[in-house]
Coordinates of C-alpha atoms and ligand atoms in Angstrom, one line a residue:
M1 CA 94.3 61.3 -173.3
I2 CA 95.0 58.1 -171.5
M3 CA 94.5 54.9 -173.4
S4 CA 92.2 52.2 -172.0
Y5 CA 92.5 48.7 -173.1
L6 CA 90.1 45.8 -173.0
A7 CA 92.1 42.9 -171.6
V8 CA 91.0 39.3 -171.9
P9 CA 92.6 36.8 -169.5
I10 CA 93.9 33.5 -171.0
S11 CA 93.4 31.0 -168.3
A12 CA 94.1 27.6 -169.9
S13 CA 95.6 24.5 -168.3
N14 CA 98.0 23.8 -171.2
P15 CA 99.6 25.6 -174.1
D16 CA 97.3 24.1 -176.8
K17 CA 94.2 25.2 -175.0
A18 CA 95.9 28.6 -174.3
A19 CA 96.5 29.0 -178.1
E20 CA 92.8 28.3 -178.7
Q21 CA 91.7 30.9 -176.2
I22 CA 94.2 33.4 -177.6
K23 CA 92.7 33.0 -181.1
A24 CA 89.1 33.3 -179.7
A25 CA 90.0 36.4 -177.6
L26 CA 91.6 38.2 -180.6
A27 CA 88.6 37.3 -182.8
A28 CA 86.3 38.7 -180.1
G29 CA 88.2 42.0 -180.0
A30 CA 90.7 41.7 -177.1
E31 CA 93.0 44.8 -177.0
I32 CA 95.4 43.2 -174.6
L33 CA 95.9 39.6 -173.6
E34 CA 96.6 38.7 -170.1
L35 CA 98.5 35.4 -170.0
R36 CA 97.5 33.9 -166.6
T37 CA 100.4 31.5 -166.4
D38 CA 99.4 30.3 -162.9
Y39 CA 96.6 28.3 -164.6
L40 CA 99.1 26.3 -166.7
E41 CA 100.0 22.9 -165.5
N42 CA 103.7 21.9 -165.4
L43 CA 104.7 25.5 -165.8
S44 CA 108.2 26.5 -166.8
G45 CA 110.0 29.5 -168.2
Q46 CA 110.4 27.8 -171.5
M47 CA 106.6 27.2 -171.7
V48 CA 106.0 30.9 -171.2
R49 CA 108.5 31.9 -173.8
E50 CA 106.7 29.6 -176.3
L51 CA 103.4 31.0 -175.2
V52 CA 104.5 34.6 -175.7
A53 CA 105.7 33.6 -179.2
A54 CA 102.5 31.8 -180.0
A55 CA 100.4 34.9 -178.9
R56 CA 102.6 37.1 -181.1
A57 CA 102.0 34.9 -184.1
A58 CA 98.2 34.6 -183.6
G59 CA 95.8 37.1 -185.2
S60 CA 96.6 39.6 -187.8
K61 CA 97.2 42.5 -185.4
A62 CA 99.8 42.4 -182.6
V63 CA 98.2 43.2 -179.3
P64 CA 100.2 43.9 -176.1
L65 CA 100.7 41.1 -173.6
I66 CA 100.5 41.1 -169.8
V67 CA 102.1 38.1 -168.2
T68 CA 100.9 37.3 -164.8
C69 CA 101.7 34.4 -162.5
R70 CA 99.5 35.2 -159.6
D71 CA 100.4 34.3 -156.0
K72 CA 97.8 31.9 -154.7
N73 CA 97.4 34.2 -151.7
Q74 CA 96.1 36.9 -154.1
G75 CA 93.8 34.8 -156.2
G76 CA 96.3 32.6 -158.1
S77 CA 95.1 29.3 -159.5
I78 CA 98.0 26.8 -159.0
G79 CA 100.2 27.5 -156.1
Y80 CA 103.6 27.8 -157.7
P81 CA 106.6 28.7 -155.6
L82 CA 107.8 32.3 -155.7
K83 CA 111.1 31.4 -157.3
L84 CA 109.4 29.8 -160.3
R85 CA 106.9 32.7 -160.6
L86 CA 109.8 35.1 -160.8
D87 CA 111.5 32.9 -163.4
V88 CA 108.3 33.0 -165.4
L89 CA 108.1 36.8 -165.3
V90 CA 111.7 37.2 -166.2
A91 CA 111.3 34.8 -169.1
A92 CA 108.2 36.7 -170.3
L93 CA 110.2 40.0 -170.4
K94 CA 113.0 38.3 -172.3
A95 CA 110.5 36.9 -174.8
G96 CA 109.2 40.5 -175.4
A97 CA 106.1 40.7 -173.3
E98 CA 105.0 44.4 -172.8
F99 CA 103.9 44.0 -169.2
I100 CA 104.4 41.8 -166.3
D101 CA 102.1 41.9 -163.3
F102 CA 103.6 41.3 -159.8
E103 CA 102.1 41.6 -156.4
L104 CA 103.1 44.6 -154.4
D105 CA 103.5 42.5 -151.2
N106 CA 106.1 40.3 -152.9
F107 CA 107.8 43.3 -154.5
L108 CA 108.5 44.8 -151.1
R109 CA 111.0 42.0 -150.5
I110 CA 114.3 43.4 -151.7
E111 CA 115.6 40.3 -153.4
N112 CA 112.4 40.0 -155.5
Q113 CA 112.5 43.6 -156.3
E114 CA 116.1 43.5 -157.5
R115 CA 115.4 40.5 -159.8
I116 CA 112.4 42.2 -161.3
L117 CA 114.1 45.6 -161.8
V118 CA 117.2 44.0 -163.4
A119 CA 115.0 42.1 -165.8
L120 CA 113.0 45.2 -166.6
S121 CA 116.2 47.2 -167.2
Q122 CA 117.4 44.6 -169.7
S123 CA 114.0 44.5 -171.5
R124 CA 113.5 46.9 -174.4
R125 CA 109.8 47.7 -173.7
G126 CA 108.8 45.7 -170.6
R127 CA 106.7 47.5 -168.0
L128 CA 105.7 46.5 -164.5
I129 CA 102.1 46.4 -163.2
L130 CA 102.3 46.4 -159.4
S131 CA 99.1 44.9 -158.0
A132 CA 97.3 44.8 -154.7
H133 CA 94.2 42.7 -154.1
N134 CA 91.7 42.6 -151.3
F135 CA 89.2 39.8 -151.5
S136 CA 87.5 40.5 -148.2
G137 CA 86.5 44.1 -148.8
K138 CA 87.7 47.7 -149.4
F139 CA 91.2 49.0 -148.9
D140 CA 91.5 51.3 -145.9
D141 CA 93.1 54.0 -147.9
I142 CA 93.1 53.4 -151.7
L143 CA 94.5 56.8 -152.6
G144 CA 97.3 56.3 -150.1
L145 CA 98.0 52.9 -151.5
H146 CA 98.2 54.3 -155.0
R147 CA 100.7 56.9 -153.8
R148 CA 102.7 54.3 -152.0
I149 CA 103.0 52.1 -155.1
L150 CA 104.3 55.0 -157.1
S151 CA 106.7 56.0 -154.4
I152 CA 108.2 52.5 -154.3
C153 CA 108.4 52.2 -158.1
P154 CA 107.5 55.4 -160.0
S155 CA 107.5 53.7 -163.4
A156 CA 105.0 51.0 -162.3
I157 CA 101.3 50.9 -163.2
P158 CA 99.4 50.6 -159.9
K159 CA 96.7 48.0 -160.0
L160 CA 94.2 48.1 -157.1
V161 CA 91.5 45.5 -157.0
Y162 CA 89.1 44.8 -154.2
T163 CA 85.8 43.2 -153.4
A164 CA 82.7 45.5 -153.3
D165 CA 80.1 44.1 -150.9
H166 CA 77.7 46.9 -151.9
I167 CA 77.6 49.2 -154.9
N168 CA 78.5 52.1 -152.6
D169 CA 81.9 50.5 -152.2
C170 CA 82.6 51.2 -155.9
F171 CA 83.1 54.9 -155.3
G172 CA 86.5 54.4 -153.8
A173 CA 87.8 52.9 -157.1
L174 CA 85.9 55.5 -159.2
D175 CA 87.2 58.4 -157.1
L176 CA 90.7 57.1 -157.5
L177 CA 90.4 57.1 -161.3
N178 CA 88.9 60.6 -161.1
R179 CA 91.5 62.1 -158.8
T180 CA 94.7 60.6 -160.3
G181 CA 96.3 60.8 -163.7
G182 CA 98.7 58.5 -165.5
E183 CA 98.3 54.8 -166.0
R184 CA 96.4 53.0 -163.2
I185 CA 94.0 50.2 -162.8
A186 CA 91.2 50.3 -160.2
L187 CA 88.5 47.7 -160.2
C188 CA 86.0 46.1 -157.9
M189 CA 85.3 42.4 -157.8
G190 CA 81.9 40.8 -157.1
E191 CA 78.5 41.5 -158.6
A192 CA 78.2 44.8 -156.7
G193 CA 81.4 45.9 -158.4
V194 CA 80.4 45.4 -162.0
I195 CA 80.0 49.1 -162.8
T196 CA 83.7 49.7 -162.2
R197 CA 84.5 47.1 -164.9
I198 CA 82.1 48.8 -167.4
L199 CA 83.1 52.4 -166.5
A200 CA 86.9 51.9 -166.4
K201 CA 87.2 53.2 -170.0
K202 CA 85.1 56.3 -169.3
F203 CA 87.4 57.3 -166.4
G204 CA 90.7 56.3 -168.1
G205 CA 91.5 53.1 -166.2
F206 CA 94.4 51.5 -168.0
V207 CA 92.6 48.2 -168.5
T208 CA 89.4 46.5 -167.7
F209 CA 89.2 42.7 -167.8
A210 CA 86.5 40.7 -169.6
S211 CA 86.4 36.9 -170.0
L212 CA 85.9 34.9 -173.1
A213 CA 83.0 33.0 -171.5
E214 CA 81.5 32.9 -168.0
Q215 CA 83.4 29.7 -167.1
C216 CA 86.7 31.4 -168.1
A217 CA 86.3 34.3 -165.7
T218 CA 89.5 34.8 -163.6
A219 CA 87.9 37.1 -160.9
P220 CA 84.4 37.3 -159.4
G221 CA 82.0 39.6 -161.2
Q222 CA 84.1 39.7 -164.4
L223 CA 81.8 40.2 -167.4
T224 CA 82.2 38.4 -170.7
I225 CA 83.7 40.2 -173.6
S226 CA 80.4 40.0 -175.5
E227 CA 78.4 41.4 -172.5
L228 CA 80.8 44.3 -172.3
K229 CA 80.9 45.0 -176.0
D230 CA 77.4 44.1 -177.2
L231 CA 75.3 44.9 -174.1
Y232 CA 77.3 47.7 -172.5
R233 CA 78.5 49.5 -175.6
Y234 CA 82.2 49.3 -174.6
D235 CA 83.4 50.5 -178.0
A236 CA 81.2 53.6 -177.8
I237 CA 82.2 54.7 -174.2
N238 CA 84.4 57.8 -173.7
A239 CA 84.9 60.5 -171.2
E240 CA 81.8 62.3 -172.3
T241 CA 79.4 59.4 -172.1
E242 CA 76.2 60.2 -170.0
L243 CA 75.2 57.5 -167.6
F244 CA 71.8 55.9 -166.9
G245 CA 70.9 52.6 -165.2
V246 CA 68.4 50.5 -163.4
I247 CA 68.4 50.3 -159.6
A248 CA 67.2 46.8 -158.5
E249 CA 67.9 43.7 -156.5
P250 CA 68.3 41.3 -158.2
V251 CA 69.4 43.1 -161.3
A252 CA 71.4 40.4 -163.3
H253 CA 68.4 39.4 -165.4
S254 CA 66.9 42.8 -165.8
L255 CA 65.8 43.5 -169.4
S256 CA 66.2 47.2 -169.1
P257 CA 70.0 47.5 -170.0
A258 CA 69.3 45.6 -173.2
I259 CA 66.3 47.8 -174.2
H260 CA 67.9 51.2 -173.3
N261 CA 71.3 50.5 -174.7
A262 CA 69.8 49.2 -178.0
G263 CA 67.8 52.4 -178.1
F264 CA 70.9 54.6 -177.4
A265 CA 72.9 52.7 -180.0
S266 CA 70.2 52.9 -182.7
L267 CA 70.0 56.7 -182.3
G268 CA 73.8 57.1 -182.1
M269 CA 73.6 58.6 -178.6
N270 CA 76.7 58.9 -176.4
R271 CA 74.8 57.3 -173.5
L272 CA 75.2 54.1 -171.5
Y273 CA 72.7 52.2 -169.3
L274 CA 74.1 50.2 -166.4
P275 CA 72.8 47.5 -164.1
L276 CA 72.9 49.0 -160.6
L277 CA 72.7 46.4 -157.9
V278 CA 71.5 48.2 -154.8
Q279 CA 70.6 45.8 -152.0
A280 CA 67.2 46.2 -150.3
G281 CA 66.9 48.9 -147.7
S282 CA 66.3 52.7 -147.9
A283 CA 69.7 53.5 -146.2
G284 CA 71.7 51.9 -149.0
F285 CA 69.4 53.4 -151.7
D286 CA 69.7 56.9 -150.2
S287 CA 73.5 56.8 -149.9
F288 CA 73.8 55.5 -153.5
M289 CA 71.7 58.4 -154.7
R290 CA 73.8 60.9 -152.6
N291 CA 77.0 59.3 -153.9
I292 CA 76.1 59.8 -157.5
I293 CA 74.5 63.3 -157.1
R294 CA 77.5 64.6 -155.2
R295 CA 79.8 63.4 -158.0
R296 CA 78.6 65.4 -160.9
W297 CA 81.6 64.2 -162.9
L298 CA 80.1 60.7 -163.0
N299 CA 77.5 62.3 -165.4
F300 CA 74.5 60.3 -164.3
R301 CA 71.4 61.6 -166.1
G302 CA 68.6 59.1 -165.4
L303 CA 67.6 56.0 -163.4
S304 CA 65.0 53.4 -163.7
V305 CA 64.0 52.1 -160.3
T306 CA 62.4 48.7 -159.7
I307 CA 61.9 46.1 -157.0
P308 CA 62.6 46.6 -154.1
H309 CA 63.2 50.4 -154.3
K310 CA 60.1 52.1 -155.8
H311 CA 58.9 53.3 -152.4
N312 CA 62.5 54.3 -151.5
A313 CA 62.7 56.3 -154.7
L314 CA 59.6 58.3 -153.8
A315 CA 60.8 58.9 -150.2
F316 CA 64.2 60.0 -151.6
A317 CA 62.6 62.3 -154.2
R318 CA 60.5 64.0 -151.4
S319 CA 63.5 64.5 -149.2
A320 CA 65.7 65.8 -152.0
G321 CA 63.0 68.4 -153.0
A322 CA 62.5 66.7 -156.4
K323 CA 59.7 67.6 -158.7
I324 CA 57.3 64.6 -158.4
E325 CA 54.6 63.7 -160.9
P326 CA 51.3 63.9 -158.9
L327 CA 50.1 60.4 -159.8
A328 CA 53.4 58.9 -158.6
E329 CA 52.6 60.5 -155.2
K330 CA 49.2 58.9 -155.3
I331 CA 50.5 55.5 -156.3
G332 CA 53.2 55.8 -153.6
A333 CA 56.0 54.6 -156.0
V334 CA 58.5 56.2 -158.4
N335 CA 60.1 54.1 -161.1
T336 CA 62.0 56.9 -163.0
L337 CA 64.4 59.6 -161.8
V338 CA 65.7 62.2 -164.2
L339 CA 68.8 64.1 -163.1
S340 CA 69.7 67.4 -164.7
A341 CA 73.3 68.5 -165.2
Q342 CA 72.6 71.3 -162.7
G343 CA 71.6 68.8 -160.0
G344 CA 67.8 69.0 -160.3
I345 CA 65.7 65.9 -159.9
R346 CA 62.4 64.9 -161.4
A347 CA 60.5 61.8 -160.4
Y348 CA 57.9 59.9 -162.3
N349 CA 56.0 56.6 -162.5
T350 CA 55.8 55.3 -166.0
D351 CA 54.0 52.1 -165.1
Y352 CA 50.5 53.4 -165.0
A353 CA 50.8 55.3 -168.3
A354 CA 52.4 52.2 -169.9
A355 CA 49.4 50.1 -168.8
L356 CA 46.9 52.7 -169.9
D357 CA 48.5 52.9 -173.3
A358 CA 48.6 49.1 -173.7
I359 CA 44.9 48.9 -172.8
T360 CA 43.6 51.8 -174.9
S361 CA 45.6 50.8 -178.0
A362 CA 44.5 47.1 -177.7
M363 CA 40.9 48.0 -177.2
G364 CA 41.0 50.8 -179.8
I365 CA 39.6 53.4 -177.4
A366 CA 40.8 56.7 -176.0
R367 CA 41.7 57.2 -172.3
S368 CA 38.4 59.1 -171.8
D369 CA 36.5 56.0 -172.9
L370 CA 37.8 54.2 -169.8
K371 CA 35.1 56.0 -167.9
D372 CA 32.6 53.5 -166.4
L373 CA 34.4 50.6 -167.9
N374 CA 34.0 47.5 -165.6
V375 CA 37.5 46.3 -164.7
A376 CA 38.7 43.4 -162.6
V377 CA 42.2 43.8 -161.2
I378 CA 43.7 40.6 -159.8
G379 CA 46.3 41.3 -157.1
A380 CA 46.9 44.1 -154.6
G381 CA 50.6 44.7 -154.7
G382 CA 52.7 47.5 -156.3
V383 CA 51.8 46.8 -159.9
S384 CA 48.1 46.7 -159.0
R385 CA 48.3 50.0 -157.2
A386 CA 49.9 51.7 -160.2
I387 CA 47.3 50.3 -162.6
V388 CA 44.4 51.0 -160.3
A389 CA 45.5 54.6 -159.8
G390 CA 45.7 55.1 -163.6
L391 CA 42.4 53.5 -164.4
N392 CA 40.7 55.2 -161.5
D393 CA 42.0 58.6 -162.7
F394 CA 40.0 58.1 -165.9
G395 CA 36.8 56.9 -164.0
A396 CA 36.9 53.2 -164.6
R397 CA 34.8 51.0 -162.2
I398 CA 37.3 48.7 -160.6
K399 CA 36.9 45.6 -158.5
I400 CA 40.1 44.3 -156.9
Y401 CA 40.5 40.6 -156.2
N402 CA 43.3 39.3 -154.0
R403 CA 44.5 36.3 -152.1
T404 CA 44.9 38.4 -149.0
V405 CA 41.6 40.1 -148.8
E406 CA 42.7 42.7 -146.3
K407 CA 45.3 44.0 -148.9
A408 CA 42.5 44.2 -151.6
Q409 CA 40.3 46.1 -149.1
K410 CA 43.1 48.6 -148.3
L411 CA 43.8 49.3 -151.9
A412 CA 40.1 49.5 -152.7
E413 CA 39.5 52.0 -150.0
D414 CA 42.4 54.2 -151.1
F415 CA 40.9 54.5 -154.6
G416 CA 37.1 54.1 -153.9
C417 CA 36.8 50.6 -155.6
E418 CA 35.2 47.3 -154.7
Y419 CA 37.1 44.3 -153.6
A420 CA 36.8 40.5 -153.1
G421 CA 38.8 37.4 -152.5
L422 CA 40.1 35.2 -155.3
D423 CA 37.2 32.7 -154.7
E424 CA 34.8 35.2 -156.3
L425 CA 36.7 35.3 -159.6
D426 CA 34.3 32.6 -161.0
K427 CA 31.5 35.2 -160.8
L428 CA 33.6 37.6 -162.9
D429 CA 31.6 40.4 -164.6
A430 CA 34.1 42.7 -166.3
R431 CA 35.1 43.9 -169.8
L432 CA 38.7 44.2 -168.9
I433 CA 40.6 41.8 -166.7
V434 CA 44.1 42.7 -165.5
N435 CA 46.4 40.1 -163.8
C436 CA 48.8 41.9 -161.5
T437 CA 49.9 38.8 -159.5
S438 CA 53.0 36.7 -160.3
V439 CA 50.8 33.7 -161.0
G440 CA 51.9 32.1 -164.3
M441 CA 55.3 33.7 -164.2
Y442 CA 58.3 31.5 -165.1
P443 CA 59.0 28.8 -163.8
N444 CA 55.3 28.3 -162.8
V445 CA 54.1 28.5 -166.4
D446 CA 51.2 26.0 -165.8
E447 CA 49.4 28.3 -163.4
S448 CA 46.7 30.8 -164.1
P449 CA 44.7 33.0 -161.7
L450 CA 41.5 32.1 -163.5
L451 CA 39.5 29.0 -164.2
E452 CA 39.0 28.3 -167.9
G453 CA 35.2 28.9 -168.1
C454 CA 35.3 32.5 -166.7
L455 CA 36.3 34.2 -169.9
D456 CA 34.3 35.2 -173.0
G457 CA 34.9 36.8 -176.4
E458 CA 33.7 40.2 -175.2
M459 CA 36.5 40.6 -172.7
T460 CA 40.0 42.0 -172.9
V461 CA 42.5 40.1 -170.8
F462 CA 45.8 41.8 -169.8
D463 CA 48.5 39.9 -168.1
T464 CA 51.3 42.0 -166.6
V465 CA 53.5 38.9 -166.4
Y466 CA 56.1 39.1 -169.2
N467 CA 58.1 36.0 -168.7
P468 CA 56.8 34.0 -170.6
A469 CA 55.3 36.5 -173.1
E470 CA 52.3 34.1 -173.6
T471 CA 51.1 33.0 -170.2
L472 CA 48.6 30.3 -169.5
L473 CA 46.0 33.0 -168.7
L474 CA 46.6 34.5 -172.2
K475 CA 46.3 31.1 -173.8
Q476 CA 42.9 30.6 -172.0
A477 CA 41.8 34.1 -173.2
K478 CA 42.7 33.4 -176.8
K479 CA 40.8 30.1 -176.6
A480 CA 37.7 32.1 -175.4
R481 CA 38.3 34.5 -178.3
A482 CA 39.0 37.4 -175.9
R483 CA 41.4 40.2 -176.8
V484 CA 44.8 39.8 -175.2
I485 CA 47.5 42.2 -174.0
D486 CA 50.8 40.7 -172.9
G487 CA 53.2 41.9 -170.2
V488 CA 55.9 42.5 -172.8
T489 CA 53.8 45.3 -174.3
M490 CA 53.5 47.0 -170.8
F491 CA 57.2 46.4 -170.1
V492 CA 58.2 47.9 -173.5
N493 CA 55.8 50.8 -173.0
Q494 CA 57.2 51.8 -169.6
A495 CA 60.7 51.6 -171.0
I496 CA 59.8 53.7 -174.0
A497 CA 58.2 56.3 -171.6
Q498 CA 61.4 56.3 -169.6
F499 CA 63.5 56.7 -172.7
R500 CA 61.4 59.7 -173.6
L501 CA 62.0 61.2 -170.2
F502 CA 65.7 60.4 -170.3
T503 CA 66.4 61.7 -173.8
G504 CA 63.4 63.7 -175.1
Q505 CA 63.3 61.3 -178.1
E506 CA 61.1 58.4 -179.2
A507 CA 62.6 55.0 -179.0
D508 CA 61.9 52.5 -181.8
A509 CA 59.1 50.4 -180.3
E510 CA 59.6 47.5 -182.6
L511 CA 63.3 47.3 -181.8
A512 CA 62.5 47.5 -178.1
R513 CA 60.0 44.6 -178.4
K514 CA 62.4 42.6 -180.5
T515 CA 65.2 43.1 -177.9
V516 CA 63.0 41.9 -175.1
M517 CA 61.8 38.9 -177.0
N518 CA 65.4 38.0 -177.9
C519 CA 66.4 38.2 -174.2
L520 CA 63.4 36.1 -173.1
S521 CA 64.2 33.4 -175.6
Ligands
ATR1 P1 54.3 43.6 -157.4 O1 55.1 44.8 -157.0 O2 54.9 42.9 -158.6 O3 52.9 43.9 -157.5 P2 53.9 42.5 -154.8 O4 53.7 43.8 -154.2 O5 54.7 41.5 -154.0 O6 54.6 42.6 -156.2 O7 52.5 41.8 -155.1 C1 52.3 40.5 -155.5 C2 50.8 40.2 -155.8 O8 50.8 38.9 -156.3 C3 50.0 40.2 -154.5 O9 48.7 40.6 -154.8 C4 50.1 38.8 -154.1 O10 49.0 38.4 -153.3 P3 49.0 38.6 -151.7 O11 48.8 40.0 -151.4 O12 48.0 37.7 -151.1 O13 50.4 38.1 -151.3 C5 49.9 38.1 -155.4 N1 50.4 36.7 -155.4 C6 51.7 36.3 -155.4 N2 51.8 35.0 -155.5 C7 50.5 34.5 -155.5 C8 49.9 33.2 -155.6 N3 50.6 32.1 -155.7 N4 48.5 33.1 -155.7 C9 47.8 34.3 -155.6 N5 48.3 35.5 -155.6 C10 49.6 35.6 -155.5

């Protein structure tokens, strides 16, 4: 089995700061240190020898060192001349560094090649990482490039790093890892490339890089070591790990990875939940789905789908002949896709059930008691549609209020409800009020869809907004002594329902809520 290392770049401007970063990186669990000497001011061979010695002396356990002095043309920080950069790499080998990283383009020049090869032959354990970078997009032929590097220097570790403009660009790097053996590094830069950094270990990439802190990142899209370890379960990942994830744009602040990964960890499951940035548009969504389904070896087993792809997910499920939950069809949106090892797909919507469970448990009633309950639903978007479908299925009497009255009318007609504009909210006459608009959501925390006097103690008020957990609407409701249901409850419920579909097991609801509240604070 090929070893994968978690490498932390040391990118300090002077040796003292570098020593501090080295200490912090080792304490955080770095398995390799990459000394990015191109960040050091007044760089010299002597400085690098001392730095290598300092890295050796730091920490209780010796970790291997990669010494890099990156060419400015390939992402280097300070533009040092080639001669000095070669001196630095030779000095690093003499000082006992395990790896030096040199750019393929520069290695092709025979005088550079000779200098490096002589230094390597004189070093006891030094190895060469030959790297190629493309900051503007994919390599034309990444497999060919990998072969070429090995034909030029068979003992080198090829390192191929390029920018992913779309998540679908990541499959070149992942295919390379899947199709080749030996030590090799294939990673994608940019937010769309994040999954290659998390999955390098699963597919035997020689290293993945994580920064000490966001401001120390040495390449775009690099995660911090704590994100990789604490959020994305780095230590638990292996070749058998099953994959899950949330498809969204934006995805960076999604709470789903935290909730699901905490659930997997607490039950000791060999599963990992990824953030999957898929830009808006059905073509990109469809090709992402085809990409992961075609590659069974990726081991994707389940997906959460959210804005802006819930309609695309339904359309895809239909075209792929998936088994679709009937109410998801009626809602017109799918937020959960379950993929079997044999290639079968099942599609669900867990939003409506999450809302119904939140409502019935807060009101202390059964779903059948929703019959003839007077409900006001504020908003006529995707969330409203799921909740209206669910409540309608159990016979509630629903009136939909929306800023754009035509949208309220359309939704009301689809489900046989009443409708009105927001101006009629002051004549509210309902037992249950559900806010499905984004009014009151961070940062507009001083807004509420209702005027203060509209609420009374006989009502239950449910706000689907979960950031903040206690919106102004819920504060008003509490003041009026109404029962309240917050958006965190619904969010947690839909995640727990997904977890059940993904794993067949119950997630710990308390842990899930705590995880969400931690992320929100
Ligand atoms: P979601 O999928 O979260 O439901 P959506 O489909 O974009 O998102 O729907 C957003 C809902 O919030 C709509 O009902 C929208 O009203 P319009 O249909 O008139 O656009 C409502 N909404 C958003 N911002 C609002 C605001 N400032 N005041 C009132 N309603 C608002």
